[in-house]
PDB file of C-alpha atoms in Angstrom:
ATOM      1  CA  GLN A 166      35.218  13.796 -68.857  1.00 58.00           C
ATOM      2  CA  GLN A 167      38.795  14.831 -68.174  1.00 60.00           C
ATOM      3  CA  ALA A 168      41.434  14.583 -70.889  1.00 62.00           C
ATOM      4  CA  ALA A 169      44.655  12.729 -70.154  1.00 69.00           C
ATOM      5  CA  ARG A 170      47.479  15.071 -69.214  1.00 75.00           C
ATOM      6  CA  TRP A 171      50.210  15.331 -71.831  1.00 72.00           C
ATOM      7  CA  GLN A 172      53.595  13.879 -70.904  1.00 77.00           C
ATOM      8  CA  PRO A 173      56.808  14.325 -72.917  1.00 78.00           C
ATOM      9  CA  ASP A 174      57.882  11.236 -74.869  1.00 78.00           C
ATOM     10  CA  TRP A 175      61.549  11.256 -73.774  1.00 77.00           C
ATOM     11  CA  GLY A 176      63.765   9.232 -76.080  1.00 75.00           C
ATOM     12  CA  ALA A 177      61.123   8.725 -78.769  1.00 78.00           C
ATOM     13  CA  PRO A 178      62.769   7.293 -81.897  1.00 80.00           C
ATOM     14  CA  ILE A 179      61.877  10.347 -83.983  1.00 82.00           C
ATOM     15  CA  PRO A 180      64.209  11.363 -86.820  1.00 83.00           C
ATOM     16  CA  TYR A 181      64.879  14.918 -85.647  1.00 86.00           C
ATOM     17  CA  ALA A 182      66.484  17.231 -88.185  1.00 87.00           C
ATOM     18  CA  ILE A 183      68.370  20.496 -87.979  1.00 90.00           C
ATOM     19  CA  GLY A 184      65.965  23.291 -87.086  1.00 90.00           C
ATOM     20  CA  HIS A 185      63.413  21.094 -85.288  1.00 88.00           C
ATOM     21  CA  SER A 186      62.135  22.388 -81.972  1.00 88.00           C
ATOM     22  CA  VAL A 187      62.375  19.962 -79.065  1.00 89.00           C
ATOM     23  CA  LEU A 188      62.013  19.846 -75.320  1.00 89.00           C
ATOM     24  CA  TYR A 189      65.319  19.351 -73.499  1.00 90.00           C
ATOM     25  CA  ARG A 190      65.512  17.718 -70.059  1.00 88.00           C
ATOM     26  CA  ARG A 191      68.393  19.265 -68.147  1.00 86.00           C
ATOM     27  CA  PRO A 192      70.535  17.248 -65.704  1.00 85.00           C
ATOM     28  CA  ASP A 193      68.619  18.841 -62.801  1.00 88.00           C
ATOM     29  CA  GLY A 194      65.331  17.536 -64.254  1.00 85.00           C
ATOM     30  CA  SER A 195      63.990  20.893 -65.422  1.00 87.00           C
ATOM     31  CA  VAL A 196      62.756  21.233 -68.996  1.00 88.00           C
ATOM     32  CA  ALA A 197      63.545  23.900 -71.598  1.00 88.00           C
ATOM     33  CA  LEU A 198      62.634  24.548 -75.206  1.00 89.00           C
ATOM     34  CA  ALA A 199      65.581  23.855 -77.527  1.00 91.00           C
ATOM     35  CA  LYS A 200      66.399  23.742 -81.227  1.00 93.00           C
ATOM     36  CA  ILE A 201      68.344  21.005 -83.047  1.00 91.00           C
ATOM     37  CA  GLU A 202      71.575  22.519 -84.416  1.00 93.00           C
ATOM     38  CA  ALA A 203      73.343  19.328 -85.595  1.00 91.00           C
ATOM     39  CA  VAL A 204      72.704  15.581 -85.803  1.00 89.00           C
ATOM     40  CA  ASP A 205      75.437  12.929 -85.517  1.00 87.00           C
ATOM     41  CA  ASN A 206      74.089   9.853 -87.307  1.00 85.00           C
ATOM     42  CA  SER A 207      77.460   8.080 -87.202  1.00 86.00           C
ATOM     43  CA  ILE A 208      76.425   6.517 -83.892  1.00 84.00           C
ATOM     44  CA  ASP A 209      73.275   4.646 -82.946  1.00 80.00           C
ATOM     45  CA  PRO A 210      71.175   6.114 -81.493  1.00 82.00           C
ATOM     46  CA  PRO A 211      72.088   9.478 -83.042  1.00 86.00           C
ATOM     47  CA  ALA A 212      73.605  12.248 -80.928  1.00 88.00           C
ATOM     48  CA  TYR A 213      72.326  15.806 -81.121  1.00 90.00           C
ATOM     49  CA  THR A 214      73.770  19.275 -80.720  1.00 92.00           C
ATOM     50  CA  ILE A 215      71.082  21.651 -79.493  1.00 92.00           C
ATOM     51  CA  GLU A 216      70.730  25.324 -78.701  1.00 92.00           C
ATOM     52  CA  VAL A 217      69.130  25.849 -75.320  1.00 90.00           C
ATOM     53  CA  ASP A 218      69.061  29.064 -73.288  1.00 86.00           C
ATOM     54  CA  GLY A 219      71.423  30.684 -75.785  1.00 88.00           C
ATOM     55  CA  ALA A 220      74.084  27.981 -75.329  1.00 89.00           C
ATOM     56  CA  ILE A 221      75.091  25.068 -77.549  1.00 91.00           C
ATOM     57  CA  ARG A 222      75.001  21.643 -75.887  1.00 90.00           C
ATOM     58  CA  ASP A 223      75.560  18.058 -76.959  1.00 90.00           C
ATOM     59  CA  THR A 224      72.917  15.589 -75.839  1.00 89.00           C
ATOM     60  CA  GLU A 225      71.367  12.259 -76.662  1.00 87.00           C
ATOM     61  CA  ARG A 226      67.875  11.137 -77.610  1.00 85.00           C
ATOM     62  CA  THR A 227      66.895  10.206 -74.039  1.00 87.00           C
ATOM     63  CA  HIS A 228      67.123  13.879 -73.033  1.00 87.00           C
ATOM     64  CA  ILE A 229      64.927  15.319 -75.792  1.00 89.00           C
ATOM     65  CA  ALA A 230      61.260  14.996 -76.694  1.00 87.00           C
ATOM     66  CA  PRO A 231      58.958  16.498 -79.286  1.00 86.00           C
ATOM     67  CA  PRO A 232      57.041  19.539 -78.045  1.00 82.00           C
ATOM     68  CA  PRO A 233      53.315  19.098 -77.400  1.00 78.00           C
ATOM     69  CA  LYS A 234      50.965  19.385 -80.351  1.00 74.00           C
ATOM     70  CA  PRO A 235      48.431  22.201 -80.198  1.00 67.00           C
ATOM     71  CA  PRO A 236      45.018  21.080 -78.933  1.00 63.00           C
ATOM     72  CA  ALA A 237      42.650  19.877 -81.644  1.00 61.00           C
ATOM     73  CA  ALA A 238      39.480  21.863 -82.182  1.00 56.00           C
ATOM     74  CA  ASP A 239      36.465  20.014 -80.780  1.00 55.00           C
ATOM     75  CA  SER A 240      33.988  21.883 -82.953  1.00 49.00           C
ATOM     76  CA  PRO A 241      34.252  23.492 -86.364  1.00 53.00           C
ATOM     77  CA  PRO A 242      34.775  27.238 -86.444  1.00 52.00           C
ATOM     78  CA  PRO A 243      31.620  29.339 -86.685  1.00 49.00           C
ATOM     79  CA  GLY A 244      30.733  30.322 -90.206  1.00 49.00           C
ATOM     80  CA  PRO A 245      28.056  30.078 -92.853  1.00 50.00           C
ATOM     81  CA  PRO A 246      26.597  26.677 -93.654  1.00 49.00           C
ATOM     82  CA  PRO A 247      28.508  24.959 -96.461  1.00 49.00           C
ATOM     83  CA  ASN A 248      25.467  24.742 -98.778  1.00 49.00           C
ATOM     84  CA  MET A 249      23.042  27.622 -99.226  1.00 47.00           C
ATOM     85  CA  PRO A 250      19.372  26.613 -99.787  1.00 48.00           C
ATOM     86  CA  ALA A 251      18.109  26.814-103.370  1.00 47.00           C
ATOM     87  CA  MET A 252      16.097  29.900-104.247  1.00 48.00           C
ATOM     88  CA  THR A 253      12.342  29.333-104.299  1.00 49.00           C
ATOM     89  CA  PRO A 254       9.811  31.385-106.241  1.00 50.00           C
ATOM     90  CA  SER A 255       8.441  34.232-104.166  1.00 49.00           C
ATOM     91  CA  ALA A 256       4.743  34.757-103.506  1.00 47.00           C
ATOM     92  CA  GLY A 257       2.793  36.114-106.494  1.00 48.00           C
ATOM     93  CA  GLN A 258       5.262  34.630-108.987  1.00 49.00           C
ATOM     94  CA  ASP A 259       4.325  31.436-110.721  1.00 50.00           C
ATOM     95  CA  SER A 260       6.779  28.614-111.031  1.00 47.00           C
ATOM     96  CA  ALA A 261       6.840  28.779-114.839  1.00 47.00           C
ATOM     97  CA  SER A 262       8.113  32.345-114.924  1.00 47.00           C
ATOM     98  CA  ALA A 263      10.564  31.643-112.098  1.00 46.00           C
ATOM     99  CA  SER A 264      12.105  28.689-113.880  1.00 47.00           C
ATOM    100  CA  SER A 265      12.254  30.479-117.238  1.00 46.00           C
ATOM    101  CA  ALA A 266      14.045  33.544-115.894  1.00 46.00           C
ATOM    102  CA  SER A 267      17.584  33.710-117.231  1.00 50.00           C
ATOM    103  CA  PHE A 268      18.885  35.740-114.298  1.00 50.00           C
ATOM    104  CA  PRO A 269      17.952  35.455-110.637  1.00 51.00           C
ATOM    105  CA  LEU A 270      15.992  38.377-109.206  1.00 59.00           C
ATOM    106  CA  ALA A 271      18.760  39.213-106.745  1.00 62.00           C
ATOM    107  CA  PRO A 272      22.314  37.941-106.608  1.00 60.00           C
ATOM    108  CA  PRO A 273      22.876  35.335-103.931  1.00 60.00           C
ATOM    109  CA  PRO A 274      24.662  36.610-100.851  1.00 61.00           C
ATOM    110  CA  PRO A 275      28.425  36.182-101.025  1.00 61.00           C
ATOM    111  CA  SER A 276      29.480  32.978 -99.383  1.00 61.00           C
ATOM    112  CA  MET A 277      32.582  32.727 -97.268  1.00 59.00           C
ATOM    113  CA  PRO A 278      34.810  29.857 -98.345  1.00 58.00           C
ATOM    114  CA  GLN A 279      34.681  26.954 -95.957  1.00 59.00           C
ATOM    115  CA  SER A 280      38.216  26.427 -94.737  1.00 59.00           C
ATOM    116  CA  ASP A 281      39.799  23.916 -92.493  1.00 59.00           C
ATOM    117  CA  PRO A 282      41.694  25.150 -89.464  1.00 58.00           C
ATOM    118  CA  PRO A 283      45.271  26.030 -90.380  1.00 57.00           C
ATOM    119  CA  GLN A 284      47.646  23.098 -90.290  1.00 58.00           C
ATOM    120  CA  ILE A 285      50.542  23.506 -87.911  1.00 55.00           C
ATOM    121  CA  ASP A 286      53.844  21.910 -88.812  1.00 54.00           C
ATOM    122  CA  GLU A 287      54.735  19.594 -85.955  1.00 58.00           C
ATOM    123  CA  PHE A 288      58.400  20.471 -86.277  1.00 58.00           C
ATOM    124  CA  ALA A 289      58.136  24.163 -87.112  1.00 58.00           C
ATOM    125  CA  PRO A 290      60.952  26.166 -85.546  1.00 64.00           C
ATOM    126  CA  VAL A 291      59.841  28.034 -82.466  1.00 62.00           C
ATOM    127  CA  PRO A 292      61.482  31.330 -81.602  1.00 65.00           C
ATOM    128  CA  PRO A 293      63.821  30.795 -78.664  1.00 67.00           C
ATOM    129  CA  PHE A 294      62.916  32.049 -75.240  1.00 65.00           C
ATOM    130  CA  PRO A 295      65.196  34.731 -73.854  1.00 65.00           C
ATOM    131  CA  PRO A 296      68.087  33.094 -72.015  1.00 65.00           C
ATOM    132  CA  THR A 297      67.640  32.725 -68.310  1.00 62.00           C
ATOM    133  CA  PRO A 298      70.636  33.752 -66.256  1.00 59.00           C
ATOM    134  CA  THR A 299      72.401  30.787 -64.706  1.00 56.00           C
ATOM    135  CA  PRO A 300      74.763  30.948 -61.776  1.00 58.00           C
ATOM    136  CA  PRO A 301      78.420  30.559 -62.777  1.00 65.00           C
ATOM    137  CA  ALA A 302      78.786  27.278 -60.867  1.00 68.00           C
ATOM    138  CA  ALA A 303      75.798  25.718 -62.631  1.00 69.00           C
ATOM    139  CA  SER A 304      77.016  27.046 -65.974  1.00 73.00           C
ATOM    140  CA  GLN A 305      80.475  25.515 -65.425  1.00 79.00           C
ATOM    141  CA  TYR A 306      78.891  22.215 -64.359  1.00 79.00           C
ATOM    142  CA  LEU A 307      76.764  22.096 -67.516  1.00 82.00           C
ATOM    143  CA  HIS A 308      79.779  22.990 -69.641  1.00 83.00           C
ATOM    144  CA  ASN A 309      81.800  20.165 -68.045  1.00 85.00           C
ATOM    145  CA  VAL A 310      78.997  17.657 -68.611  1.00 86.00           C
ATOM    146  CA  ALA A 311      78.709  18.709 -72.263  1.00 87.00           C
ATOM    147  CA  GLU A 312      82.476  18.384 -72.749  1.00 87.00           C
ATOM    148  CA  ALA A 313      82.516  14.961 -71.076  1.00 88.00           C
ATOM    149  CA  GLN A 314      79.658  13.826 -73.319  1.00 91.00           C
ATOM    150  CA  LYS A 315      81.609  14.977 -76.353  1.00 91.00           C
ATOM    151  CA  PHE A 316      84.668  12.910 -75.348  1.00 89.00           C
ATOM    152  CA  ALA A 317      82.474   9.905 -74.522  1.00 90.00           C
ATOM    153  CA  LYS A 318      81.026  10.112 -78.042  1.00 91.00           C
ATOM    154  CA  TYR A 319      84.531  10.255 -79.476  1.00 89.00           C
ATOM    155  CA  ALA A 320      85.343   7.141 -77.446  1.00 88.00           C
ATOM    156  CA  ALA A 321      82.266   5.313 -78.736  1.00 88.00           C
ATOM    157  CA  SER A 322      83.138   6.279 -82.293  1.00 86.00           C
ATOM    158  CA  SER A 323      86.721   5.056 -81.834  1.00 84.00           C
ATOM    159  CA  LEU A 324      85.515   1.722 -80.499  1.00 87.00           C
ATOM    160  CA  GLN A 325      83.264   1.253 -83.537  1.00 86.00           C
ATOM    161  CA  PHE A 326      86.491   1.137 -85.552  1.00 86.00           C
ATOM    162  CA  ASP A 327      88.195  -1.200 -83.027  1.00 86.00           C
ATOM    163  CA  ASP A 328      90.548   1.635 -82.004  1.00 88.00           C
ATOM    164  CA  VAL A 329      90.762   0.652 -78.333  1.00 91.00           C
ATOM    165  CA  PRO A 330      93.691   2.943 -77.378  1.00 93.00           C
ATOM    166  CA  SER A 331      91.844   6.022 -78.667  1.00 90.00           C
ATOM    167  CA  GLY A 332      88.635   4.879 -76.974  1.00 90.00           C
ATOM    168  CA  VAL A 333      90.442   4.563 -73.633  1.00 94.00           C
ATOM    169  CA  HIS A 334      92.136   7.946 -74.154  1.00 92.00           C
ATOM    170  CA  TYR A 335      88.813   9.734 -74.784  1.00 90.00           C
ATOM    171  CA  LEU A 336      87.087   8.010 -71.860  1.00 92.00           C
ATOM    172  CA  ARG A 337      89.913   9.100 -69.551  1.00 92.00           C
ATOM    173  CA  GLN A 338      89.513  12.675 -70.798  1.00 90.00           C
ATOM    174  CA  ALA A 339      85.773  12.523 -70.095  1.00 89.00           C
ATOM    175  CA  LEU A 340      86.378  11.155 -66.578  1.00 90.00           C
ATOM    176  CA  ALA A 341      89.038  13.786 -65.878  1.00 90.00           C
ATOM    177  CA  ILE A 342      86.608  16.551 -66.799  1.00 87.00           C
ATOM    178  CA  LEU A 343      83.844  15.098 -64.627  1.00 87.00           C
ATOM    179  CA  THR A 344      86.068  14.451 -61.607  1.00 87.00           C
ATOM    180  CA  GLY A 345      88.116  17.639 -61.955  1.00 83.00           C
ATOM    181  CA  THR A 346      91.420  15.776 -61.967  1.00 77.00           C
ATOM    182  CA  PRO A 347      94.252  16.807 -64.305  1.00 72.00           C
ATOM    183  CA  GLN A 348      95.237  14.354 -67.004  1.00 67.00           C
TER     184      GLN A 348
END
């Protein structure tokens, strides 16, 4: 029987916190391991600032997913049985003397404590991978997208307070960055 292949749950409504490790889906569709650096809960859904490939980026929930959980153990780890059998009287020793003895003839073998597999924190920080070099053009593109996202968030925040002129101003800044036109 074949197990279902794991797929990232992009946009899952998980309350990520600073320090959580996540998967980040880049604009080109590739995936990288990232770490939550900041959470903006003033908007719904929240916006996130992440560290990915050594750079800080702003993103939204639809571009992040929890990392896969480690596979569960199908069988318990090898070890001694949890209960050792009771000592029985040996040959040539009657049961009366065996039951009246105050000390066993030999100490029982040391038992290893039965332990569960270690629990792994689902959101434990994962050490970052070394940054992969990116071509300058791609780096500038990603920087522009991050800046445009920042201004779009400012616009959304302004509109929550019915500040239409500021909302329009920030949206124009975002569009100018994306289209490369001066303001």
